[in-house]
PDB file of N, CA and C in Angstrom:
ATOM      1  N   UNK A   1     -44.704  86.227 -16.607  1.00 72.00           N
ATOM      2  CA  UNK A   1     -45.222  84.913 -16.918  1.00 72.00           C
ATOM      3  C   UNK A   1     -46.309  84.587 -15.894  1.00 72.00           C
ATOM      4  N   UNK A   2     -47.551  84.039 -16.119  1.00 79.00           N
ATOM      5  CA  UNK A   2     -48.860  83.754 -15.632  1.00 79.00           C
ATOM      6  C   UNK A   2     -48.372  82.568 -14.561  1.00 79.00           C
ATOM      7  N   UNK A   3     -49.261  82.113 -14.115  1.00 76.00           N
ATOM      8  CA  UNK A   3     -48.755  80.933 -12.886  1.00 76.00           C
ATOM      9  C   UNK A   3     -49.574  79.923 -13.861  1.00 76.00           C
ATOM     10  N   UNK A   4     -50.183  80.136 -15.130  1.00 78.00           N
ATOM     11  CA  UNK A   4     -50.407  79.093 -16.043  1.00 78.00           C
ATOM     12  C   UNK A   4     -49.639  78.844 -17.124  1.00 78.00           C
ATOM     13  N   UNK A   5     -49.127  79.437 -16.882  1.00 81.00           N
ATOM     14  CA  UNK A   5     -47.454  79.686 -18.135  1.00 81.00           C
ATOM     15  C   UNK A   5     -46.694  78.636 -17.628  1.00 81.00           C
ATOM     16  N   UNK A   6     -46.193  79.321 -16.343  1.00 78.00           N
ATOM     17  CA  UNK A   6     -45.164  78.616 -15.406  1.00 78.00           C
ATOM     18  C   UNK A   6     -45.566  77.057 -15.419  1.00 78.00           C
ATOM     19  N   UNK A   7     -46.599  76.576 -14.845  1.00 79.00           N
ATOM     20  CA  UNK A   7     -47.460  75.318 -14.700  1.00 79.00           C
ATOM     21  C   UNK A   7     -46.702  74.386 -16.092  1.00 79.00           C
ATOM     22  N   UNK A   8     -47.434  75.311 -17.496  1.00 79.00           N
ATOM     23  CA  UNK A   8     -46.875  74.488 -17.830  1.00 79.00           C
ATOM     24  C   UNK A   8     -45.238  73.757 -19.102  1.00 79.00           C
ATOM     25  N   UNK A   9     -44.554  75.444 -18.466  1.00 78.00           N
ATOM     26  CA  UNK A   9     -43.122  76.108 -18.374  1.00 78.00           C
ATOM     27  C   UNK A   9     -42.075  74.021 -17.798  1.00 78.00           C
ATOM     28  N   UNK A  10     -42.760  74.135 -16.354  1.00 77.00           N
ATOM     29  CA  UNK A  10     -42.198  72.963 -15.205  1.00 77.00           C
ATOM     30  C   UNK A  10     -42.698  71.862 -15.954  1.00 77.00           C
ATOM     31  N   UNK A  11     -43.730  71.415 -16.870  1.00 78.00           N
ATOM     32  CA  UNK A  11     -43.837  69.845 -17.521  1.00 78.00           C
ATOM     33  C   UNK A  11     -43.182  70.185 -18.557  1.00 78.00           C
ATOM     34  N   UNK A  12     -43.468  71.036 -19.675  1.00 75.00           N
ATOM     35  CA  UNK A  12     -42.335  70.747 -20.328  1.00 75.00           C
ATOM     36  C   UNK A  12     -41.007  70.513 -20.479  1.00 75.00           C
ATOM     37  N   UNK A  13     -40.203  71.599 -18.959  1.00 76.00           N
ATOM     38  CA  UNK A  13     -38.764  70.938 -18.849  1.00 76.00           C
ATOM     39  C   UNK A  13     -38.465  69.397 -17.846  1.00 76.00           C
ATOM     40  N   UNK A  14     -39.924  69.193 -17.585  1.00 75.00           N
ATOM     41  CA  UNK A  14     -39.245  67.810 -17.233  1.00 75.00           C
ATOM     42  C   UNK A  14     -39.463  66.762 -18.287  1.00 75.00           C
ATOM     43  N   UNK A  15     -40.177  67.006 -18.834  1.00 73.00           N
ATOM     44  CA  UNK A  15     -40.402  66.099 -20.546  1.00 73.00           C
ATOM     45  C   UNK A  15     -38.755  65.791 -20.761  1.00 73.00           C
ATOM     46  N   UNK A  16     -38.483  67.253 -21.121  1.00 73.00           N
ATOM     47  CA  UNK A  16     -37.178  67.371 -21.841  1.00 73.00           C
ATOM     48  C   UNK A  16     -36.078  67.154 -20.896  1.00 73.00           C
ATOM     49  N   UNK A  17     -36.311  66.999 -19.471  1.00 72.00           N
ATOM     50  CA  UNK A  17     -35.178  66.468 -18.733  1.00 72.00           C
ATOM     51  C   UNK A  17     -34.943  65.089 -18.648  1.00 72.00           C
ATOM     52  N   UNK A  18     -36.108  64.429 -18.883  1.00 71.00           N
ATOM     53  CA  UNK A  18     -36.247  62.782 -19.285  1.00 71.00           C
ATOM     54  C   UNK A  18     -35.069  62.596 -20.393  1.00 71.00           C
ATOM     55  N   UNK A  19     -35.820  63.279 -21.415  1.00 73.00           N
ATOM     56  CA  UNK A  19     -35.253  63.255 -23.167  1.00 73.00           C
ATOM     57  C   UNK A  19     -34.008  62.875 -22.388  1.00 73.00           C
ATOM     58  N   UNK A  20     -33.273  64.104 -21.741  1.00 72.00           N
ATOM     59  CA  UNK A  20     -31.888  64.421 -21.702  1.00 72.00           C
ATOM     60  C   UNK A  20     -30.899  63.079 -21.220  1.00 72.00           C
ATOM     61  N   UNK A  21     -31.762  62.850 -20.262  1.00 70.00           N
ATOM     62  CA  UNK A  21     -30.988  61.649 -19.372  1.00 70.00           C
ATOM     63  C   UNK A  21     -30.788  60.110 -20.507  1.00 70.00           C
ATOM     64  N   UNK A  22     -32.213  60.184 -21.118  1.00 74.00           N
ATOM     65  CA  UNK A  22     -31.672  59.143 -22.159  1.00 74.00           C
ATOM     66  C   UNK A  22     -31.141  59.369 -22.482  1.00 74.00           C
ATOM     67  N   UNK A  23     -30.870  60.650 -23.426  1.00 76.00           N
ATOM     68  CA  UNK A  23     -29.762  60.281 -24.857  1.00 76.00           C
ATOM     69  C   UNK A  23     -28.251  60.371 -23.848  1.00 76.00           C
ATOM     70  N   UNK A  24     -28.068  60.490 -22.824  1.00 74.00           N
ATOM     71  CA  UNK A  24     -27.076  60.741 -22.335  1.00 74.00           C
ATOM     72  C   UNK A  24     -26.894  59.268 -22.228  1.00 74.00           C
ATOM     73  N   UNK A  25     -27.953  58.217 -21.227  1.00 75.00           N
ATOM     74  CA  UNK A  25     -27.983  56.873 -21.342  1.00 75.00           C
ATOM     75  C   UNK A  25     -27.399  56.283 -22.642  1.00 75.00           C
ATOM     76  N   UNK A  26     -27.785  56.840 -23.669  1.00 79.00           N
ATOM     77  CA  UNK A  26     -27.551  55.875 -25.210  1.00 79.00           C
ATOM     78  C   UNK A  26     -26.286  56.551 -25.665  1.00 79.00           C
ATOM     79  N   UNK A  27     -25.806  57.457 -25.348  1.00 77.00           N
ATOM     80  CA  UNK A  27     -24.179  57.957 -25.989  1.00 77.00           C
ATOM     81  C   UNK A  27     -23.652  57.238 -25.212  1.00 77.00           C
ATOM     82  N   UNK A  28     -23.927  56.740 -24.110  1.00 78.00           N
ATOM     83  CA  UNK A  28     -22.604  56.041 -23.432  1.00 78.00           C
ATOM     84  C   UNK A  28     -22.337  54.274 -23.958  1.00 78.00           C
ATOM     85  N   UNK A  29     -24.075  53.964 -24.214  1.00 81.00           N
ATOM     86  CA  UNK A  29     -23.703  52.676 -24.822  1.00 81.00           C
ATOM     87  C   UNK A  29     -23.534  52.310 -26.098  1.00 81.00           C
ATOM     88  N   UNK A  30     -23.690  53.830 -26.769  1.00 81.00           N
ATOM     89  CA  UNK A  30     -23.235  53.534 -27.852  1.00 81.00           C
ATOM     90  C   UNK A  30     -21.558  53.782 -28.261  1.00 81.00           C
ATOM     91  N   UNK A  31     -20.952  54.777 -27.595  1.00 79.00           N
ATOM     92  CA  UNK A  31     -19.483  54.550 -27.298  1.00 79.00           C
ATOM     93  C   UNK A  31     -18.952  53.127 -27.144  1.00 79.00           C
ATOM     94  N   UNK A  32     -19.525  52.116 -26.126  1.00 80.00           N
ATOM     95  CA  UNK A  32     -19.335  50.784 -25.960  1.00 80.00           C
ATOM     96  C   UNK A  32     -19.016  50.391 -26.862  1.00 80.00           C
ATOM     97  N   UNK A  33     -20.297  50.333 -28.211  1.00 82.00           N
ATOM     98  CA  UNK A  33     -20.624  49.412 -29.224  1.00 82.00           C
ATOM     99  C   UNK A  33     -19.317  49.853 -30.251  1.00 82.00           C
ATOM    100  N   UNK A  34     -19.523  50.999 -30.112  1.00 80.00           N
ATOM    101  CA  UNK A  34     -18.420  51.818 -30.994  1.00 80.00           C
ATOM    102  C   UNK A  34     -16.757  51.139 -31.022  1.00 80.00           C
ATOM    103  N   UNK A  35     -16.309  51.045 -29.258  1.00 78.00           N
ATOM    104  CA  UNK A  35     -15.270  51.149 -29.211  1.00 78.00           C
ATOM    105  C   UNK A  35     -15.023  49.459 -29.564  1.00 78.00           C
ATOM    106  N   UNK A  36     -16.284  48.741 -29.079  1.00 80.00           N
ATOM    107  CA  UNK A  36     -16.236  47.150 -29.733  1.00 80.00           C
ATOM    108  C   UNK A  36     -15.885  46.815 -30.817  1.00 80.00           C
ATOM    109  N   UNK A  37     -16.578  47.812 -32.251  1.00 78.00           N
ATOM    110  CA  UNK A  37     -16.106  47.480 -33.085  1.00 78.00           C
ATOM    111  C   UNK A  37     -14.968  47.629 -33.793  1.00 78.00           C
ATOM    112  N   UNK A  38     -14.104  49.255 -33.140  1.00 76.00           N
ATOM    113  CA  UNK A  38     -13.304  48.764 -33.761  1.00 76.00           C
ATOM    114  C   UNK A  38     -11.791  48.252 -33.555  1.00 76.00           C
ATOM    115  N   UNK A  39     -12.208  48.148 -31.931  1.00 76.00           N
ATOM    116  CA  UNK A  39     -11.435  46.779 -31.542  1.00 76.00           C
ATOM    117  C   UNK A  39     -11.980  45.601 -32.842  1.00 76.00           C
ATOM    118  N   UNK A  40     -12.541  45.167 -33.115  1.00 77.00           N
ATOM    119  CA  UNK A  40     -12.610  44.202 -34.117  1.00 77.00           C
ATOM    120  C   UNK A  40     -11.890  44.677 -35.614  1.00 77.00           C
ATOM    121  N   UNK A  41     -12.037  45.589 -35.748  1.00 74.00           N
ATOM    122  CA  UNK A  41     -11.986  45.707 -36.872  1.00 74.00           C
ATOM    123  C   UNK A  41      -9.966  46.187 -37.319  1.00 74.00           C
ATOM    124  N   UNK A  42      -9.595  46.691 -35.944  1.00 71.00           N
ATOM    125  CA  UNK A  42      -8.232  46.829 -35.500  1.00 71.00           C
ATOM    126  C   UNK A  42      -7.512  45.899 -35.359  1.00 71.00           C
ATOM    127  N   UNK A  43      -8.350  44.639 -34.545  1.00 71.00           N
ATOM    128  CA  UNK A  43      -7.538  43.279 -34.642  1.00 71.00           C
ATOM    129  C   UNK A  43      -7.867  42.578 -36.135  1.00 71.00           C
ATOM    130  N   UNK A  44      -8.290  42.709 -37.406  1.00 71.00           N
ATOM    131  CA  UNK A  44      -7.860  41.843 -38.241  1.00 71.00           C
ATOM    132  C   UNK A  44      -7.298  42.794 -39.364  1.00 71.00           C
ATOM    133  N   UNK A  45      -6.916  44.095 -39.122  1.00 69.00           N
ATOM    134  CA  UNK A  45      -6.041  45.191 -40.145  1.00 69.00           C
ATOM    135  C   UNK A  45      -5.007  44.730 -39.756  1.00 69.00           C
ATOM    136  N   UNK A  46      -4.245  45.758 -40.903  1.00 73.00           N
ATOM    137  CA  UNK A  46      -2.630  45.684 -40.742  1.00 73.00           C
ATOM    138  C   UNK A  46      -2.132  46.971 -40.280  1.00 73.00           C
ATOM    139  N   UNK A  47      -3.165  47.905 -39.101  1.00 72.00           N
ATOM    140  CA  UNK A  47      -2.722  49.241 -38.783  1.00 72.00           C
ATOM    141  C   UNK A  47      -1.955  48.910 -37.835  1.00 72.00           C
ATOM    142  N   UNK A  48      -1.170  49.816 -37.367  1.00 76.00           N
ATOM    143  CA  UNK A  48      -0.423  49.992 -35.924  1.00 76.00           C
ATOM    144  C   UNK A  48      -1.169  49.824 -34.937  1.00 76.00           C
ATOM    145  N   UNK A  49      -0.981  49.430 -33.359  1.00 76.00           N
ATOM    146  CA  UNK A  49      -1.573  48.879 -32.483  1.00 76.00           C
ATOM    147  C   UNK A  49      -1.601  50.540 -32.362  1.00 76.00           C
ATOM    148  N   UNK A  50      -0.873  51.903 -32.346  1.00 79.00           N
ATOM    149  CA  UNK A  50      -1.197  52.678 -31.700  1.00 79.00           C
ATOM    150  C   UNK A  50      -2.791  53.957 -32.412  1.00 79.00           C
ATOM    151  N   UNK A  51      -2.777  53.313 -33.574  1.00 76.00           N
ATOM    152  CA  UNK A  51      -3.829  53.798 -34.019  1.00 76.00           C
ATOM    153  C   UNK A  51      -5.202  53.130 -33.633  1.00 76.00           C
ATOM    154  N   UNK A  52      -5.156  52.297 -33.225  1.00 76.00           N
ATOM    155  CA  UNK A  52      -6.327  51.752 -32.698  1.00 76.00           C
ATOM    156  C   UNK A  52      -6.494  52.436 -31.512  1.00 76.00           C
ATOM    157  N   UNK A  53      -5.450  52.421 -30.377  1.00 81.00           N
ATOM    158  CA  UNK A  53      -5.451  53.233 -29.292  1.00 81.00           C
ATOM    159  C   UNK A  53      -6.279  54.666 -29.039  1.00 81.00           C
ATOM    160  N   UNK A  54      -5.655  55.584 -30.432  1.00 82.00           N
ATOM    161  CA  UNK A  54      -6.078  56.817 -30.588  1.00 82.00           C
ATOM    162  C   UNK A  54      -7.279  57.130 -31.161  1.00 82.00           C
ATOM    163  N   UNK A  55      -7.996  55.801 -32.162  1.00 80.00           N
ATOM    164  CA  UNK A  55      -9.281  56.311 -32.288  1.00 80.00           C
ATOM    165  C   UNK A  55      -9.934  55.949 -30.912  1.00 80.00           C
ATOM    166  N   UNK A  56     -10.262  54.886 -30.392  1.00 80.00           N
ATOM    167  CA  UNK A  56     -10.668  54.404 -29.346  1.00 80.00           C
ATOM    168  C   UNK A  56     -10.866  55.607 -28.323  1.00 80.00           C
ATOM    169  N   UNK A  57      -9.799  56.525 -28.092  1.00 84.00           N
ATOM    170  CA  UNK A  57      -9.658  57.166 -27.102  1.00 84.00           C
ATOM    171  C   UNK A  57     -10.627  58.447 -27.766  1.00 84.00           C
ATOM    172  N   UNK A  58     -10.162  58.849 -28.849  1.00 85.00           N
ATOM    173  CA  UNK A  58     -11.372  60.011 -29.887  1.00 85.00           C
ATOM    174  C   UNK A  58     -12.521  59.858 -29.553  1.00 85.00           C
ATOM    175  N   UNK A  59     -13.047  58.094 -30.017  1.00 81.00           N
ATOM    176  CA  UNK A  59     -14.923  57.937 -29.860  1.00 81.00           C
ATOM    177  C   UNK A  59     -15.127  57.921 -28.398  1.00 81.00           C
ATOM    178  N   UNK A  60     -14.203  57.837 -27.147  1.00 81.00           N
ATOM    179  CA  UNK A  60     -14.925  57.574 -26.109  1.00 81.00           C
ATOM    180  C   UNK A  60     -15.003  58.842 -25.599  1.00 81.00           C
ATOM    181  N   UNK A  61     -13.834  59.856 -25.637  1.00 86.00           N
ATOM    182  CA  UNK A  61     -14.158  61.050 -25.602  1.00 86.00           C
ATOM    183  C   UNK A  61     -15.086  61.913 -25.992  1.00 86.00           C
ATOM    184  N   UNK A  62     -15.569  61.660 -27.338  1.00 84.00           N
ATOM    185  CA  UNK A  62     -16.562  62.590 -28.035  1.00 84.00           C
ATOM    186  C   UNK A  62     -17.791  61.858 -27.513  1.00 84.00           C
ATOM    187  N   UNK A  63     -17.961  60.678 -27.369  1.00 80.00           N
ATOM    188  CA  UNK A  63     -19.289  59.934 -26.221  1.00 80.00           C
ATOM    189  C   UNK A  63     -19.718  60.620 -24.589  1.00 80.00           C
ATOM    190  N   UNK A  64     -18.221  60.430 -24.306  1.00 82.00           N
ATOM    191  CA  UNK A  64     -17.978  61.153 -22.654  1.00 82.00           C
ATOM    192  C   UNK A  64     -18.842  62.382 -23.002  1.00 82.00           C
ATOM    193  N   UNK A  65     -18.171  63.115 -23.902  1.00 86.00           N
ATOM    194  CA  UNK A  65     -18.732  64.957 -23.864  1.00 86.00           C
ATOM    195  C   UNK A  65     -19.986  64.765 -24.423  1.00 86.00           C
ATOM    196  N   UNK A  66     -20.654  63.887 -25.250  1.00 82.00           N
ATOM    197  CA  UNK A  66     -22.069  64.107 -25.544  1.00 82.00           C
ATOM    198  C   UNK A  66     -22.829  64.090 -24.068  1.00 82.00           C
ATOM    199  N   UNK A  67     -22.428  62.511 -23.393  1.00 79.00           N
ATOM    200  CA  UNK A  67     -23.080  62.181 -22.674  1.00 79.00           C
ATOM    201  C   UNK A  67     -23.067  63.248 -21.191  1.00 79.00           C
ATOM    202  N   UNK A  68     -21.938  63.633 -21.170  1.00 85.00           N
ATOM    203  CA  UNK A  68     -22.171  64.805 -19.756  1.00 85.00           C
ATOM    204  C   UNK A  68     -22.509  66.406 -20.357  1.00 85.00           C
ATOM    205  N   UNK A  69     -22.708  66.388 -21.964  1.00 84.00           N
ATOM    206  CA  UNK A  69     -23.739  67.406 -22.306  1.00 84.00           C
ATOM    207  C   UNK A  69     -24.758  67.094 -21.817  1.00 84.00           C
ATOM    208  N   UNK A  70     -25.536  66.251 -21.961  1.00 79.00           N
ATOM    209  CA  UNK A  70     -26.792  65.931 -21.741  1.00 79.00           C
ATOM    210  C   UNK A  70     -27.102  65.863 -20.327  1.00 79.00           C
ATOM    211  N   UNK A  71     -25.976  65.555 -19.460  1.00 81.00           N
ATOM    212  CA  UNK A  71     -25.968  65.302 -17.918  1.00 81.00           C
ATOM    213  C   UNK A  71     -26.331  66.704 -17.994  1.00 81.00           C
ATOM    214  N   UNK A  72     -25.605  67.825 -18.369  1.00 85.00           N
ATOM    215  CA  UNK A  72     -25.512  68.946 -17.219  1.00 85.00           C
ATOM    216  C   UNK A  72     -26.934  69.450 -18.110  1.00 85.00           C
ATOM    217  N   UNK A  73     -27.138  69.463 -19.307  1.00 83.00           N
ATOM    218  CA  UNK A  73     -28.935  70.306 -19.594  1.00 83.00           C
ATOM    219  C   UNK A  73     -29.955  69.335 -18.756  1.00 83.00           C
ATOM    220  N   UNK A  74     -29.575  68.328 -18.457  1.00 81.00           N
ATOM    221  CA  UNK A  74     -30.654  67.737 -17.527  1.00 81.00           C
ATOM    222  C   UNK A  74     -31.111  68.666 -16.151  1.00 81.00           C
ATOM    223  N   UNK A  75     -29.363  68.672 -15.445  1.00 84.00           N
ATOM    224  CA  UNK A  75     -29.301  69.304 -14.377  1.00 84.00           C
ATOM    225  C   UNK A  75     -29.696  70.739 -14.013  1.00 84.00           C
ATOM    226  N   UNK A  76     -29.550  71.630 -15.705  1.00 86.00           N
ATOM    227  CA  UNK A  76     -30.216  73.008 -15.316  1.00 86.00           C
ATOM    228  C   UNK A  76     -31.413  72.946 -15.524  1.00 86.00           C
ATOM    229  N   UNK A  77     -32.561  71.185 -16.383  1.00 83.00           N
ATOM    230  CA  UNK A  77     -33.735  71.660 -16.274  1.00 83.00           C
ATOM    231  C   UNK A  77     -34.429  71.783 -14.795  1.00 83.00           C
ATOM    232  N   UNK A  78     -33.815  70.454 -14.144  1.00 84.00           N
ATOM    233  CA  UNK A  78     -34.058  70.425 -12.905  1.00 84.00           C
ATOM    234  C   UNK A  78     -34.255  72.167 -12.016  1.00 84.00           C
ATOM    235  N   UNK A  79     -33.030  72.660 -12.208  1.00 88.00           N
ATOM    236  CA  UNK A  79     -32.684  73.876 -11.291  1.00 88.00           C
ATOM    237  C   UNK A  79     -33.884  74.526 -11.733  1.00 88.00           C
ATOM    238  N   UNK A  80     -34.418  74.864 -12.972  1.00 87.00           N
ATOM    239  CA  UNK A  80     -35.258  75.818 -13.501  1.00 87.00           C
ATOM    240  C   UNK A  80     -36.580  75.641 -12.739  1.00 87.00           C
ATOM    241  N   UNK A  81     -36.785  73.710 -13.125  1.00 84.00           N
ATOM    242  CA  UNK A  81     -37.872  73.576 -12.421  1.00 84.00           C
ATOM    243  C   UNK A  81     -38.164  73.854 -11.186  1.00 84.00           C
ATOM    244  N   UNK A  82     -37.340  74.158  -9.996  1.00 86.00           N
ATOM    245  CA  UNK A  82     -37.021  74.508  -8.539  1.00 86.00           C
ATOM    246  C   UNK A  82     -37.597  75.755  -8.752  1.00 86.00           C
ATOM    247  N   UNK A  83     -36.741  76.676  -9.226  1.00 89.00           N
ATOM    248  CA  UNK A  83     -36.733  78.080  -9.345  1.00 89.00           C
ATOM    249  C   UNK A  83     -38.038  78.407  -9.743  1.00 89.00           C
ATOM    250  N   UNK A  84     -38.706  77.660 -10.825  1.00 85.00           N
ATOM    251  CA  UNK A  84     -39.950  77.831 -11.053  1.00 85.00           C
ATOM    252  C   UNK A  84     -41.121  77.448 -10.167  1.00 85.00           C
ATOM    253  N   UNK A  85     -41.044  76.496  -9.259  1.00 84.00           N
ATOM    254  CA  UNK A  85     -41.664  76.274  -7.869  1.00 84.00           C
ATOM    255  C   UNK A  85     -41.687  76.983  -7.338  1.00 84.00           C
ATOM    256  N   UNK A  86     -40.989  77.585  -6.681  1.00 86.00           N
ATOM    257  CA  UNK A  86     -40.190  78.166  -5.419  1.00 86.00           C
ATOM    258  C   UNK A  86     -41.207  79.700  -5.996  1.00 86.00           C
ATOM    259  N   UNK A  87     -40.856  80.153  -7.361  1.00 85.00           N
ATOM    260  CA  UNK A  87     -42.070  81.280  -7.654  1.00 85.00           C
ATOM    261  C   UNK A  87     -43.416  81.520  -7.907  1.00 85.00           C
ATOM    262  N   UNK A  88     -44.136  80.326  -8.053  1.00 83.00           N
ATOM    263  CA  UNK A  88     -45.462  80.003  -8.128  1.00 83.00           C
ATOM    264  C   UNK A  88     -45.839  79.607  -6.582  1.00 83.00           C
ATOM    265  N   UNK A  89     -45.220  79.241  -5.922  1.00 84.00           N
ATOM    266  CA  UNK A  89     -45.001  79.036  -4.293  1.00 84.00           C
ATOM    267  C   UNK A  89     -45.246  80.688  -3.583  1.00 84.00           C
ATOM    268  N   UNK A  90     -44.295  81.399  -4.001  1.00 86.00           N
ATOM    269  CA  UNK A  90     -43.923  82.873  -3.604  1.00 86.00           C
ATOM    270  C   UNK A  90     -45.649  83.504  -3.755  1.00 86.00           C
ATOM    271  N   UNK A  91     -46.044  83.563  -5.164  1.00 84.00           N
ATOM    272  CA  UNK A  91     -46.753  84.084  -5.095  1.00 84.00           C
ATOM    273  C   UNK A  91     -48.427  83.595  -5.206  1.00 84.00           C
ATOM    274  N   UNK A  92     -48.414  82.135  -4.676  1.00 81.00           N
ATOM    275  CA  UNK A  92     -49.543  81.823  -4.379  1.00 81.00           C
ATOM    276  C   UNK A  92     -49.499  80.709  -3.607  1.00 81.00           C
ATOM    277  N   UNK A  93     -48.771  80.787  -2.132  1.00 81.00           N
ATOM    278  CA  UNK A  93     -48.970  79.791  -1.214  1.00 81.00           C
ATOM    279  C   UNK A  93     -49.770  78.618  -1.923  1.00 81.00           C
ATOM    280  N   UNK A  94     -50.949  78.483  -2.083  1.00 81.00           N
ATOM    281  CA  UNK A  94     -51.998  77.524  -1.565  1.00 81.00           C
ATOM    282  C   UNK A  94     -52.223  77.224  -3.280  1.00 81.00           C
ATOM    283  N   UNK A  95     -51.486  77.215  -4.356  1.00 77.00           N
ATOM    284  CA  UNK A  95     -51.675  76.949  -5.876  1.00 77.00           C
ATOM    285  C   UNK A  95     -50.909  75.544  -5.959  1.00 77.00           C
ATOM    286  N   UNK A  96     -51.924  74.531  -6.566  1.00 79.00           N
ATOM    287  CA  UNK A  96     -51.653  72.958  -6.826  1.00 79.00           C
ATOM    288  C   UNK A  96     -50.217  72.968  -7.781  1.00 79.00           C
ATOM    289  N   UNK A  97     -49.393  72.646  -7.695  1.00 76.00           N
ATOM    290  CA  UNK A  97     -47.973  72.434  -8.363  1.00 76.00           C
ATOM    291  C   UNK A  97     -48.531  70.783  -9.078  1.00 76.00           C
ATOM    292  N   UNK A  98     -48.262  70.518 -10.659  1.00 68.00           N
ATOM    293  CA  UNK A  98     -48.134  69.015 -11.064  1.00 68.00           C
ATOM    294  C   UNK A  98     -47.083  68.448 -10.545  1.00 68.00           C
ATOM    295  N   UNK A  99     -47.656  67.552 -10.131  1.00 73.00           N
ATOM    296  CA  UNK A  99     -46.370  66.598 -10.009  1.00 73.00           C
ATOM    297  C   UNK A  99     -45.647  65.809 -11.289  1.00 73.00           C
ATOM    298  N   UNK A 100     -45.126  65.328 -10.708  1.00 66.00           N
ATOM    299  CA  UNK A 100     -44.149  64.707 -12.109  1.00 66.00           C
ATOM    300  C   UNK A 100     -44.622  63.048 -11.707  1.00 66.00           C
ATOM    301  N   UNK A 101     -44.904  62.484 -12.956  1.00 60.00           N
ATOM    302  CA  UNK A 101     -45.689  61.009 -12.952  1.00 60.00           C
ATOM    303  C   UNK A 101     -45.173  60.205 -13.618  1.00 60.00           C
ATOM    304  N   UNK A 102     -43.846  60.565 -14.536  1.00 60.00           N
ATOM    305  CA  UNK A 102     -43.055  59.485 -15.557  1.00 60.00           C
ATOM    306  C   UNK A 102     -42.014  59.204 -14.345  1.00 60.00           C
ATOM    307  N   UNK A 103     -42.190  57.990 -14.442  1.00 60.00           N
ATOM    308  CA  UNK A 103     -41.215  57.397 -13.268  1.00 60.00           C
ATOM    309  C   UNK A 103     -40.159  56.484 -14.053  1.00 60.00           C
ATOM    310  N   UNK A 104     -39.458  57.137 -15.372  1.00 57.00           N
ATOM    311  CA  UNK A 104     -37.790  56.753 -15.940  1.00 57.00           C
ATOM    312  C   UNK A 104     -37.050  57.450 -15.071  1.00 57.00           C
ATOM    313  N   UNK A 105     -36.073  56.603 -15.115  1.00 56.00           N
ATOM    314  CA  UNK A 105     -35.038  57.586 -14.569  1.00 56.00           C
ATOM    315  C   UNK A 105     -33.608  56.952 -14.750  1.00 56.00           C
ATOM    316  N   UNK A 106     -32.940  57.933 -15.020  1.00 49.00           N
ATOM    317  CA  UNK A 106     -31.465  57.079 -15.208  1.00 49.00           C
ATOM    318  C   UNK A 106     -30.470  57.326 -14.180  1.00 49.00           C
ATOM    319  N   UNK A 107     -30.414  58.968 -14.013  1.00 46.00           N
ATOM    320  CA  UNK A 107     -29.333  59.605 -13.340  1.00 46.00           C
ATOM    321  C   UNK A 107     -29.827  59.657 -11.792  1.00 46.00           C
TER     322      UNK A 107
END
C-alpha cells in the first residue's frame, strides 16, 4: 500500500469511526424509548408483571450488544488508524499525516 493509499486508508476509518460512535449513541437511546414504551403499554394490558420484565430485559440487551458492537469497531478503527501512522511514520519520517478536523465525539 502507497503512503497515498494509507493517507487516505486513516480518513476513511475515521469517517467510519464517527459513524460508529453514533449509532452506538442512538442504540442506547433508543433502548430508552423502547423500554418506555413498553412500560406503557405493560401497564394498561392484562399480561403478567413478569412478562413485561422479560421483554424489557430482551430490548435492553439486544441495545447493550448493538451499542458495544459499535463501541468495539470504533475502537479497532482507532487501533488501525495508529498502526497506520506509526507506518507512514516508519517509512517517511518527515511525510504530513491529516489530521482529523470533525470534532463529534461521543466516546
Amino acid at each position: 500500500m502507497t503512503i497515498e493509499e494509507k493517507k487516505a486508508r486513516i480518513s476513511q476509518l475515521r469517517r467510519g469511526k464517527k459513524n460508529f460512535e453514533q449509532s452506538a449513541f442512538i442504540s442506547i437511546a433508543a433502548a430508552c424509548f423502547v423500554v418506555y414504551e413498553i412500560y406503557q403499554a405493560a401497564s394498561s394490558n392484562d399480561r403478567p408483571e413478569w412478562y413485561f420484565y422479560l421483554l424489557m430485559g430482551a430490548v435492553t440487551a439486544a441495545m447493550a450488544g448493538i451499542a458495544f458492537w459499535n463501541y468495539r469497531k470504533s475502537k479497532r478503527a482507532s487501533a488501525e488508524v495508529e498502526k497506520l501512522i506509526a507506518e507512514i511514520k516508519a517509512e517517511n519520517p518527515g511525510e504530513q499525516i491529516p489530521q482529523d478536523t470533525d470534532q463529534r465525539r461521543f466516546f
